[in-house]
Tab-separated table of C-alpha atoms and ligand atoms in Angstrom:
chain	number	residue	atom	x	y	z
T	1	MET	CA	0.000	0.000	0.000
T	2	GLN	CA	1.560	3.317	-1.077
T	3	THR	CA	1.630	6.214	1.376
T	4	GLN	CA	2.542	8.964	-1.120
T	5	PRO	CA	0.920	9.675	-4.514
T	6	ASN	CA	2.983	8.122	-7.305
T	7	TYR	CA	2.366	8.925	-10.974
T	8	GLY	CA	4.798	6.376	-12.394
T	9	ILE	CA	7.517	6.514	-15.022
T	10	ASP	CA	6.390	6.871	-18.624
T	11	ALA	CA	7.649	4.317	-21.164
T	12	PRO	CA	9.815	2.425	-18.601
T	13	ASN	CA	10.966	-0.131	-21.201
T	14	VAL	CA	12.278	2.634	-23.481
T	15	ILE	CA	14.298	4.084	-20.582
T	16	ARG	CA	15.646	0.604	-19.719
T	17	ASN	CA	16.651	-0.029	-23.364
T	18	LEU	CA	18.409	3.350	-23.604
T	19	LEU	CA	20.389	2.543	-20.453
T	20	ILE	CA	21.299	-0.927	-21.795
T	21	ALA	CA	22.462	0.615	-25.099
T	22	SER	CA	24.551	3.122	-23.157
T	23	ALA	CA	26.036	0.383	-20.952
T	24	CYS	CA	27.020	-1.593	-24.089
T	25	ALA	CA	28.448	1.405	-25.974
T	26	THR	CA	30.548	2.835	-23.111
T	27	PRO	CA	33.092	-0.070	-22.842
T	28	ILE	CA	33.407	-0.091	-26.654
T	29	ALA	CA	34.132	3.656	-26.573
T	30	LEU	CA	36.723	3.170	-23.816
T	31	PHE	CA	38.380	-0.136	-24.712
T	32	GLY	CA	37.221	-1.158	-28.217
T	33	PRO	CA	39.409	-1.018	-31.349
T	34	PRO	CA	39.491	2.520	-32.777
T	35	ILE	CA	38.606	1.389	-36.307
T	36	LEU	CA	35.899	-1.075	-37.352
T	37	ARG	CA	36.539	-2.676	-40.788
T	38	ILE	CA	33.602	-4.147	-42.724
T	39	GLY	CA	35.046	-5.282	-46.095
T	40	SER	CA	36.619	-2.161	-47.601
T	41	LEU	CA	34.600	0.120	-45.265
T	42	GLU	CA	36.399	1.675	-42.263
T	43	ILE	CA	34.373	3.208	-39.458
T	44	GLY	CA	35.803	5.242	-36.539
T	45	LEU	CA	34.382	3.166	-33.682
T	46	HIS	CA	35.190	5.403	-30.693
T	47	PRO	CA	33.304	8.547	-31.861
T	48	MET	CA	30.318	6.406	-32.857
T	49	ALA	CA	30.275	4.530	-29.536
T	50	TRP	CA	30.673	7.763	-27.539
T	51	SER	CA	27.813	9.365	-29.497
T	52	ILE	CA	25.522	6.413	-28.771
T	53	ALA	CA	26.518	6.297	-25.083
T	54	ILE	CA	26.027	10.049	-24.566
T	55	TYR	CA	22.790	10.248	-26.561
T	56	CYS	CA	21.232	7.252	-24.768
T	57	THR	CA	22.324	8.363	-21.274
T	58	LEU	CA	21.049	11.919	-21.779
T	59	SER	CA	17.763	10.731	-23.303
T	60	ALA	CA	17.121	8.315	-20.419
T	61	GLY	CA	18.079	11.023	-17.890
T	62	PHE	CA	15.766	13.628	-19.443
T	63	MET	CA	12.905	11.100	-19.619
T	64	LEU	CA	13.359	10.380	-15.911
T	65	LEU	CA	13.452	14.106	-15.110
T	66	TYR	CA	10.156	14.531	-16.986
T	67	ALA	CA	8.614	11.583	-15.115
T	68	LYS	CA	9.700	12.864	-11.694
T	69	PHE	CA	9.338	16.654	-12.082
T	70	GLY	CA	8.465	17.947	-15.574
T	71	LYS	CA	5.109	16.192	-15.845
T	72	PHE	CA	3.666	18.289	-13.011
T	73	ARG	CA	4.675	21.537	-14.761
T	74	HIS	CA	3.300	20.170	-18.028
T	75	ARG	CA	0.012	19.218	-16.346
T	76	ASP	CA	-0.320	22.770	-14.953
T	77	ARG	CA	0.401	24.235	-18.377
T	78	MET	CA	-2.343	22.089	-19.926
T	79	LEU	CA	-4.873	22.858	-17.188
T	80	ASN	CA	-4.161	26.593	-17.347
T	81	LEU	CA	-5.353	26.647	-20.967
T	82	HIS	CA	-8.935	26.507	-19.681
T	83	ALA	CA	-10.770	29.127	-17.579
T	84	TRP	CA	-12.200	26.798	-14.898
T	85	THR	CA	-15.609	27.489	-13.305
T	86	GLY	CA	-15.506	24.419	-11.044
T	87	THR	CA	-18.742	22.970	-12.456
T	88	GLU	CA	-17.228	21.152	-15.450
T	89	ASN	CA	-17.778	17.550	-16.392
T	90	VAL	CA	-14.225	16.412	-17.261
T	91	LEU	CA	-12.814	13.375	-19.069
T	92	ASP	CA	-9.150	12.324	-18.945
T	93	VAL	CA	-8.396	9.917	-21.803
T	94	GLY	CA	-5.571	7.492	-20.927
T	95	THR	CA	-5.449	8.765	-17.355
T	96	GLY	CA	-2.765	6.262	-16.280
T	97	ARG	CA	-2.139	6.845	-12.579
T	98	GLY	CA	-4.358	9.941	-12.627
T	99	LEU	CA	-1.939	12.830	-13.241
T	100	LEU	CA	-4.373	15.065	-15.152
T	101	LEU	CA	-7.460	13.625	-13.468
T	102	VAL	CA	-6.237	14.707	-10.021
T	103	GLY	CA	-5.138	18.126	-11.350
T	104	ALA	CA	-8.565	18.682	-12.909
T	105	ALA	CA	-10.436	17.397	-9.837
T	106	ARG	CA	-8.641	19.977	-7.685
T	107	LYS	CA	-10.165	22.705	-9.883
T	108	LEU	CA	-13.715	21.386	-9.412
T	109	THR	CA	-16.386	22.346	-6.880
T	110	SER	CA	-19.627	20.750	-8.056
T	111	GLY	CA	-18.087	19.263	-11.221
T	112	HIS	CA	-16.911	15.696	-11.786
T	113	ALA	CA	-13.862	14.106	-13.441
T	114	THR	CA	-13.788	10.703	-15.151
T	115	GLY	CA	-10.602	8.889	-16.138
T	116	ILE	CA	-10.552	6.102	-18.688
T	117	ASP	CA	-7.678	3.782	-19.477
T	118	VAL	CA	-6.723	0.288	-20.576
T	119	TRP	CA	-3.860	0.251	-18.008
T	120	ASN	CA	-0.996	-0.900	-20.277
T	121	LYS	CA	1.990	-1.716	-18.059
T	122	GLU	CA	4.545	-0.942	-20.801
T	123	ASP	CA	3.235	2.636	-21.199
T	124	LEU	CA	3.610	3.614	-17.523
T	125	SER	CA	5.255	1.885	-14.557
T	126	GLY	CA	2.831	0.431	-11.978
T	127	ASN	CA	-0.102	1.194	-14.259
T	128	ALA	CA	-3.206	-0.328	-12.668
T	129	LEU	CA	-6.694	0.845	-11.760
T	130	ASP	CA	-6.282	0.094	-8.046
T	131	ARG	CA	-3.051	2.124	-7.862
T	132	THR	CA	-4.790	5.074	-9.517
T	133	GLN	CA	-7.629	4.708	-7.028
T	134	GLN	CA	-5.012	4.893	-4.242
T	135	ASN	CA	-3.605	8.115	-5.741
T	136	LEU	CA	-7.097	9.637	-5.792
T	137	ALA	CA	-7.544	8.745	-2.110
T	138	LEU	CA	-4.107	10.096	-1.144
T	139	GLU	CA	-4.842	13.343	-3.023
T	140	GLY	CA	-8.283	13.612	-1.336
T	141	VAL	CA	-10.257	13.733	-4.613
T	142	THR	CA	-11.987	10.320	-4.639
T	143	ALA	CA	-15.491	11.797	-4.319
T	144	LYS	CA	-14.973	13.990	-7.383
T	145	CYS	CA	-13.609	11.231	-9.630
T	146	THR	CA	-14.646	8.050	-11.421
T	147	LEU	CA	-12.269	5.552	-13.046
T	148	ARG	CA	-13.371	3.319	-15.877
T	149	SER	CA	-11.589	0.642	-17.868
T	150	GLU	CA	-12.395	1.449	-21.447
T	151	PRO	CA	-10.434	2.223	-24.603
T	152	ALA	CA	-10.216	5.694	-26.142
T	153	GLN	CA	-11.354	4.358	-29.528
T	154	SER	CA	-14.697	3.010	-28.323
T	155	MET	CA	-16.059	5.044	-25.439
T	156	SER	CA	-19.369	4.146	-23.854
T	157	PHE	CA	-20.325	7.779	-23.092
T	158	ARG	CA	-23.198	9.486	-24.820
T	159	SER	CA	-22.393	12.156	-27.400
T	160	ASN	CA	-21.940	15.738	-26.082
T	161	THR	CA	-21.200	14.663	-22.468
T	162	PHE	CA	-18.022	16.492	-21.409
T	163	ASP	CA	-17.152	20.181	-21.014
T	164	VAL	CA	-13.412	19.486	-20.841
T	165	ILE	CA	-11.463	16.557	-22.299
T	166	LEU	CA	-7.806	16.081	-21.398
T	167	SER	CA	-5.296	13.574	-22.700
T	168	ASN	CA	-1.532	13.366	-22.246
T	169	LEU	CA	0.812	10.900	-23.974
T	170	CYS	CA	-2.008	8.420	-24.646
T	171	LEU	CA	-3.025	8.431	-28.306
T	172	HIS	CA	0.393	7.554	-29.810
T	173	ASN	CA	0.139	4.247	-27.923
T	174	ILE	CA	-2.601	3.234	-30.356
T	175	TYR	CA	-0.298	1.904	-33.068
T	176	ASP	CA	-2.829	1.459	-35.816
T	177	LYS	CA	-3.751	4.717	-37.633
T	178	PRO	CA	-7.469	4.015	-38.319
T	179	THR	CA	-7.954	3.162	-34.617
T	180	ARG	CA	-6.122	6.356	-33.570
T	181	ILE	CA	-8.356	8.383	-35.872
T	182	GLN	CA	-11.347	6.626	-34.340
T	183	ALA	CA	-10.102	7.681	-30.860
T	184	CYS	CA	-9.865	11.347	-31.993
T	185	ASN	CA	-13.363	11.094	-33.452
T	186	GLU	CA	-14.607	9.670	-30.159
T	187	ILE	CA	-13.101	12.657	-28.340
T	188	ALA	CA	-14.907	15.006	-30.760
T	189	ARG	CA	-18.142	13.048	-30.331
T	190	VAL	CA	-18.289	13.051	-26.505
T	191	LEU	CA	-17.197	16.722	-26.204
T	192	LYS	CA	-20.119	19.097	-25.584
T	193	PRO	CA	-20.740	22.007	-27.972
T	194	GLY	CA	-18.841	24.918	-26.386
T	195	GLY	CA	-16.439	22.420	-24.764
T	196	ILE	CA	-12.643	22.269	-24.967
T	197	ALA	CA	-10.278	19.346	-25.595
T	198	ILE	CA	-6.648	19.802	-24.508
T	199	LEU	CA	-4.482	17.013	-25.906
T	200	SER	CA	-0.749	16.549	-25.673
T	201	ASP	CA	1.690	14.125	-27.250
T	202	TYR	CA	5.285	13.928	-28.514
T	203	LYS	CA	4.364	12.820	-32.033
T	204	LEU	CA	1.366	12.480	-34.380
T	205	THR	CA	-0.216	15.723	-33.162
T	206	ALA	CA	-0.628	16.900	-36.800
T	207	GLU	CA	-2.745	13.801	-37.407
T	208	TYR	CA	-4.898	14.525	-34.321
T	209	GLU	CA	-5.308	18.159	-35.446
T	210	LYS	CA	-6.403	17.105	-38.918
T	211	THR	CA	-8.907	14.562	-37.583
T	212	LEU	CA	-10.398	16.956	-35.046
T	213	ARG	CA	-10.726	19.670	-37.725
T	214	SER	CA	-12.493	17.189	-40.016
T	215	ALA	CA	-14.852	16.435	-37.121
T	216	GLY	CA	-15.783	20.152	-37.047
T	217	LEU	CA	-13.633	21.365	-34.132
T	218	GLN	CA	-11.581	24.584	-34.126
T	219	VAL	CA	-7.992	23.588	-33.419
T	220	GLN	CA	-4.949	25.546	-32.258
T	221	GLY	CA	-1.440	24.136	-31.703
T	222	LYS	CA	0.984	25.257	-28.970
T	223	PHE	CA	4.787	25.096	-28.994
T	224	PRO	CA	6.303	22.382	-26.814
T	225	ASN	CA	8.020	23.469	-23.618
T	226	MET	CA	11.517	22.075	-24.210
T	227	LEU	CA	12.651	22.782	-20.638
T	228	THR	CA	10.060	20.685	-18.834
T	229	THR	CA	9.132	17.890	-21.245
T	230	PHE	CA	11.198	15.147	-22.874
T	231	PRO	CA	10.560	14.129	-25.551
T	232	PRO	CA	9.149	17.649	-26.142
T	233	LEU	CA	5.365	17.482	-25.793
T	234	ARG	CA	3.166	19.526	-28.109
T	235	ILE	CA	-0.260	20.630	-26.896
T	236	ILE	CA	-3.292	21.069	-29.114
T	237	VAL	CA	-6.406	22.911	-28.016
T	238	ALA	CA	-9.647	22.024	-29.818
T	239	ARG	CA	-13.002	23.742	-29.286
T	240	LYS	CA	-16.355	22.407	-30.395
T	241	PRO	CA	-18.515	25.204	-31.830
S	1	SAM	C1	2.472	7.297	-20.943
S	1	SAM	S1	0.979	6.905	-20.107
S	1	SAM	C2	0.395	8.540	-19.669
S	1	SAM	C3	-0.576	8.498	-18.522
S	1	SAM	C4	-1.105	9.857	-18.078
S	1	SAM	N1	-1.901	10.469	-19.098
S	1	SAM	C5	0.032	10.758	-17.684
S	1	SAM	O1	0.267	11.770	-18.349
S	1	SAM	O2	0.698	10.447	-16.672
S	1	SAM	C6	-0.135	6.469	-21.448
S	1	SAM	C7	-1.461	5.913	-20.956
S	1	SAM	O3	-2.327	5.681	-22.072
S	1	SAM	C8	-3.016	4.466	-21.837
S	1	SAM	N2	-3.534	3.938	-23.097
S	1	SAM	C9	-2.844	3.375	-24.108
S	1	SAM	N3	-3.674	3.007	-25.094
S	1	SAM	C10	-4.930	3.356	-24.704
S	1	SAM	C11	-6.226	3.240	-25.282
S	1	SAM	N4	-6.395	2.692	-26.490
S	1	SAM	N5	-7.290	3.710	-24.601
S	1	SAM	C12	-7.127	4.272	-23.369
S	1	SAM	N6	-5.930	4.398	-22.768
S	1	SAM	C13	-4.845	3.953	-23.416
S	1	SAM	C14	-1.979	3.583	-21.186
S	1	SAM	O4	-2.535	2.457	-20.530
S	1	SAM	C15	-1.314	4.583	-20.238
S	1	SAM	O5	-1.970	4.626	-19.002
């Protein structure tokens, strides 16, 4: 049983693989032969091995910094893009361990926040519904929140249900493009007229923008904050007329 809220480490397997690559490249950079010969091709092995070791170590380090500190700044940046009244009905798509759900719930008075997820372990360390429920309890927002196990691409909510829809680092985990487009269309469908969707991801945001525009939403992109997010996370704000 955890005693402190814990929002997990994003893409833990990617971080592990970067550290393994760095651990393999470093001894080659230090002790390997300076030149690698493949047939008539000669490659300077030390600069290549150093580049891999440095790139992988820095990438893993920045990803960990985002997971431990940057994600809270990024959450605040996303939430500050909406003028909260406290009465909103909010949906967090791919809530994971509840980062945005808890942030949104803190802004609510009579409103309610729902988080949906499929709880993929490889997308976030310790990703499980009961752990998210524990975070909600530790943050004192249980009464304002509901968690549901359901996929972004086939939501059970009625059309025009939510005033605010949030989603961070979720949609790229849907690897198949038609299903991702379906998830964006679901977001457009369950958003109320006059509502706002604030979505963030490190890639594919142009595809989300295009899909949401085709669904009739007005979309605006924001520059990523390179200091607090790694990989840099782009935010898109979509309003339903
Ligand atoms: C990197 S985590 C981010 C979690 C949270 N949004 C955050 O910022 O801390 C991505 C989340 O998306 C969820 N996810 C992946 N595919 C999904 C899908 N098709 N429908 C709903 N959630 C999904 C994963 O289970 C995971 O919890």
